[in-house]
Amino acid sequence: PNVWGTILSGATPISTTSYLLSPLFDFNNAVNTTLKFRMNRRLGTSGAVRISFADGLFTTWQRLGETNDPEGINWYNATSGVVGGVTGPVWNGQSGNYVEHTLELPTMFNYRLGRGVRFRIEFQSSAIGLNEGVVIDNWEILPPPPREI
């Protein structure tokens, strides 16, 4: 019943950049975590979505992951798209339904002592065509799976 979305009914305005900020996540005791969520995209010709992160100071946002990241599943499907004037890997096009995305978070997330981490979903609507946007659901930060001994 609760999702994050650009717009839940109708179309987004054309050529618009929007940002959705996550709550602050505490990684003080976290090691080898994975980000997991489901996303449904309906983007126009030049529409794009990407995820960035910043530490508790929120001074610099960094892109999270690469196209077809080896540490992830369904992580960015395009090598180059523009969001907020920044070119780089993105999700684009239409997913047709909810698709699960996962990414093992980089080791820089391990033990972020004294500073939380915030994620930012960055959305760029298309200048032309369908612009229903993006919906994110079931956002989770998961611990590593237990090891077999």
mmCIF file of C-alpha atoms in Angstrom:
data_model
loop_
_atom_site.group_PDB
_atom_site.id
_atom_site.type_symbol
_atom_site.label_atom_id
_atom_site.label_comp_id
_atom_site.label_asym_id
_atom_site.label_seq_id
_atom_site.Cartn_x
_atom_site.Cartn_y
_atom_site.Cartn_z
ATOM 1 C CA PRO A 1 0.000 0.000 0.000
ATOM 2 C CA ASN A 2 2.970 2.396 0.429
ATOM 3 C CA VAL A 3 5.231 3.202 -2.520
ATOM 4 C CA TRP A 4 7.541 6.010 -3.542
ATOM 5 C CA GLY A 5 6.568 7.444 -6.911
ATOM 6 C CA THR A 6 6.989 10.409 -9.188
ATOM 7 C CA ILE A 7 3.250 10.588 -9.739
ATOM 8 C CA LEU A 8 0.700 7.893 -8.975
ATOM 9 C CA SER A 9 -2.002 8.944 -11.408
ATOM 10 C CA GLY A 10 -1.486 10.663 -14.743
ATOM 11 C CA ALA A 11 1.607 11.960 -16.479
ATOM 12 C CA THR A 12 4.618 13.859 -15.170
ATOM 13 C CA PRO A 13 5.438 17.247 -16.683
ATOM 14 C CA ILE A 14 7.823 17.126 -19.653
ATOM 15 C CA SER A 15 11.555 17.841 -19.228
ATOM 16 C CA THR A 16 11.385 17.792 -15.430
ATOM 17 C CA THR A 17 14.073 16.672 -12.991
ATOM 18 C CA SER A 18 12.835 15.311 -9.655
ATOM 19 C CA TYR A 19 14.618 13.882 -6.629
ATOM 20 C CA LEU A 20 13.272 11.533 -3.997
ATOM 21 C CA LEU A 21 15.328 11.381 -0.801
ATOM 22 C CA SER A 22 15.370 8.277 1.382
ATOM 23 C CA PRO A 23 15.432 8.379 5.150
ATOM 24 C CA LEU A 24 18.866 8.386 6.756
ATOM 25 C CA PHE A 25 20.241 4.835 7.086
ATOM 26 C CA ASP A 26 22.597 3.909 9.937
ATOM 27 C CA PHE A 27 25.455 1.658 8.747
ATOM 28 C CA ASN A 28 27.404 1.792 12.047
ATOM 29 C CA ASN A 29 27.279 -2.002 12.519
ATOM 30 C CA ALA A 30 26.693 -2.991 8.917
ATOM 31 C CA VAL A 31 29.089 -5.010 6.774
ATOM 32 C CA ASN A 32 28.549 -6.344 3.242
ATOM 33 C CA THR A 33 24.964 -5.160 2.909
ATOM 34 C CA THR A 34 22.710 -5.314 -0.153
ATOM 35 C CA LEU A 35 20.181 -2.791 -1.410
ATOM 36 C CA LYS A 36 17.020 -4.427 -2.769
ATOM 37 C CA PHE A 37 13.851 -2.851 -4.174
ATOM 38 C CA ARG A 38 11.201 -3.240 -6.859
ATOM 39 C CA MET A 39 10.665 -0.616 -9.554
ATOM 40 C CA ASN A 40 8.088 -0.074 -12.281
ATOM 41 C CA ARG A 41 9.131 2.357 -15.042
ATOM 42 C CA ARG A 42 7.108 4.051 -17.752
ATOM 43 C CA LEU A 43 9.489 6.580 -19.203
ATOM 44 C CA GLY A 44 9.333 8.540 -22.418
ATOM 45 C CA THR A 45 12.000 8.602 -25.117
ATOM 46 C CA SER A 46 14.621 10.497 -23.100
ATOM 47 C CA GLY A 47 13.331 9.714 -19.598
ATOM 48 C CA ALA A 48 15.798 8.232 -17.119
ATOM 49 C CA VAL A 49 16.238 7.147 -13.482
ATOM 50 C CA ARG A 50 19.360 6.597 -11.386
ATOM 51 C CA ILE A 51 20.284 6.236 -7.706
ATOM 52 C CA SER A 52 22.906 8.275 -5.895
ATOM 53 C CA PHE A 53 24.035 8.340 -2.283
ATOM 54 C CA ALA A 54 25.680 10.747 0.149
ATOM 55 C CA ASP A 55 27.054 10.367 3.639
ATOM 56 C CA GLY A 56 25.593 12.237 6.612
ATOM 57 C CA LEU A 57 27.159 15.525 5.547
ATOM 58 C CA PHE A 58 25.192 15.493 2.238
ATOM 59 C CA THR A 59 27.790 17.609 0.461
ATOM 60 C CA THR A 60 28.512 15.304 -2.494
ATOM 61 C CA TRP A 61 26.155 12.896 -4.217
ATOM 62 C CA GLN A 62 27.739 9.881 -5.913
ATOM 63 C CA ARG A 63 26.129 7.536 -8.442
ATOM 64 C CA LEU A 64 25.492 4.075 -7.028
ATOM 65 C CA GLY A 65 26.656 1.260 -9.331
ATOM 66 C CA GLU A 66 27.318 0.842 -13.038
ATOM 67 C CA THR A 67 25.355 -0.476 -16.035
ATOM 68 C CA ASN A 68 24.872 -4.250 -15.625
ATOM 69 C CA ASP A 69 26.927 -4.019 -12.427
ATOM 70 C CA PRO A 70 28.565 -7.394 -11.613
ATOM 71 C CA GLU A 71 27.605 -6.856 -7.956
ATOM 72 C CA GLY A 72 23.942 -6.428 -8.851
ATOM 73 C CA ILE A 73 20.902 -7.836 -10.589
ATOM 74 C CA ASN A 74 18.946 -5.676 -13.075
ATOM 75 C CA TRP A 75 21.193 -2.706 -12.275
ATOM 76 C CA TYR A 76 20.904 0.072 -14.889
ATOM 77 C CA ASN A 77 19.934 -0.972 -18.385
ATOM 78 C CA ALA A 78 21.562 1.897 -20.315
ATOM 79 C CA THR A 79 25.152 3.092 -20.365
ATOM 80 C CA SER A 80 24.319 6.730 -20.968
ATOM 81 C CA GLY A 81 21.386 8.887 -20.029
ATOM 82 C CA VAL A 82 20.978 12.385 -18.636
ATOM 83 C CA VAL A 83 19.416 13.167 -15.256
ATOM 84 C CA GLY A 84 19.632 16.690 -13.905
ATOM 85 C CA GLY A 85 22.274 17.600 -16.481
ATOM 86 C CA VAL A 86 24.566 14.712 -15.437
ATOM 87 C CA THR A 87 25.314 11.981 -17.997
ATOM 88 C CA GLY A 88 25.940 8.389 -16.926
ATOM 89 C CA PRO A 89 24.386 4.945 -16.436
ATOM 90 C CA VAL A 90 20.599 4.950 -15.948
ATOM 91 C CA TRP A 91 17.447 2.913 -16.186
ATOM 92 C CA ASN A 92 15.345 3.986 -19.158
ATOM 93 C CA GLY A 93 12.371 2.765 -21.188
ATOM 94 C CA GLN A 94 9.486 0.769 -19.786
ATOM 95 C CA SER A 95 9.721 -2.196 -17.453
ATOM 96 C CA GLY A 96 6.170 -3.414 -18.137
ATOM 97 C CA ASN A 97 5.686 -4.298 -14.470
ATOM 98 C CA TYR A 98 7.567 -4.291 -11.192
ATOM 99 C CA VAL A 99 11.125 -5.635 -11.561
ATOM 100 C CA GLU A 100 13.341 -6.513 -8.597
ATOM 101 C CA HIS A 101 16.737 -4.773 -8.465
ATOM 102 C CA THR A 102 19.585 -5.634 -6.100
ATOM 103 C CA LEU A 103 23.092 -4.304 -5.581
ATOM 104 C CA GLU A 104 25.728 -5.375 -3.083
ATOM 105 C CA LEU A 105 26.714 -2.067 -1.561
ATOM 106 C CA PRO A 106 30.377 -1.067 -1.918
ATOM 107 C CA THR A 107 32.690 -1.683 1.042
ATOM 108 C CA MET A 108 32.730 2.071 1.654
ATOM 109 C CA PHE A 109 29.312 1.512 3.285
ATOM 110 C CA ASN A 110 30.828 -0.787 5.925
ATOM 111 C CA TYR A 111 30.911 0.797 9.378
ATOM 112 C CA ARG A 112 29.971 4.360 8.441
ATOM 113 C CA LEU A 113 30.793 5.409 12.010
ATOM 114 C CA GLY A 114 29.011 8.520 13.159
ATOM 115 C CA ARG A 115 27.461 9.281 9.770
ATOM 116 C CA GLY A 116 24.406 7.860 8.161
ATOM 117 C CA VAL A 117 23.842 7.379 4.454
ATOM 118 C CA ARG A 118 20.985 8.806 2.448
ATOM 119 C CA PHE A 119 19.957 7.566 -0.996
ATOM 120 C CA ARG A 120 18.519 9.777 -3.727
ATOM 121 C CA ILE A 121 16.385 8.491 -6.581
ATOM 122 C CA GLU A 122 16.919 10.857 -9.483
ATOM 123 C CA PHE A 123 14.258 11.085 -12.187
ATOM 124 C CA GLN A 124 14.344 12.926 -15.514
ATOM 125 C CA SER A 125 11.103 13.050 -17.480
ATOM 126 C CA SER A 126 11.206 12.959 -21.253
ATOM 127 C CA ALA A 127 10.915 16.004 -23.454
ATOM 128 C CA ILE A 128 8.427 14.081 -25.639
ATOM 129 C CA GLY A 129 6.266 10.983 -25.378
ATOM 130 C CA LEU A 130 4.896 8.967 -22.487
ATOM 131 C CA ASN A 131 5.878 10.309 -19.071
ATOM 132 C CA GLU A 132 4.087 8.296 -16.419
ATOM 133 C CA GLY A 133 7.281 8.118 -14.384
ATOM 134 C CA VAL A 134 8.609 5.608 -11.886
ATOM 135 C CA VAL A 135 7.330 3.824 -8.778
ATOM 136 C CA ILE A 136 9.618 2.224 -6.160
ATOM 137 C CA ASP A 137 8.396 -0.371 -3.664
ATOM 138 C CA ASN A 138 9.820 -2.727 -1.006
ATOM 139 C CA TRP A 139 13.050 -0.754 -0.419
ATOM 140 C CA GLU A 140 15.323 -2.819 1.855
ATOM 141 C CA ILE A 141 18.882 -2.851 3.138
ATOM 142 C CA LEU A 142 19.738 -6.512 3.745
ATOM 143 C CA PRO A 143 22.536 -8.101 5.785
ATOM 144 C CA PRO A 144 24.751 -10.675 4.040
ATOM 145 C CA PRO A 145 23.366 -14.206 3.825
ATOM 146 C CA PRO A 146 24.599 -16.561 6.561
ATOM 147 C CA ARG A 147 27.705 -18.542 5.744
ATOM 148 C CA GLU A 148 27.630 -22.315 5.698
ATOM 149 C CA ILE A 149 30.219 -23.961 7.885
#
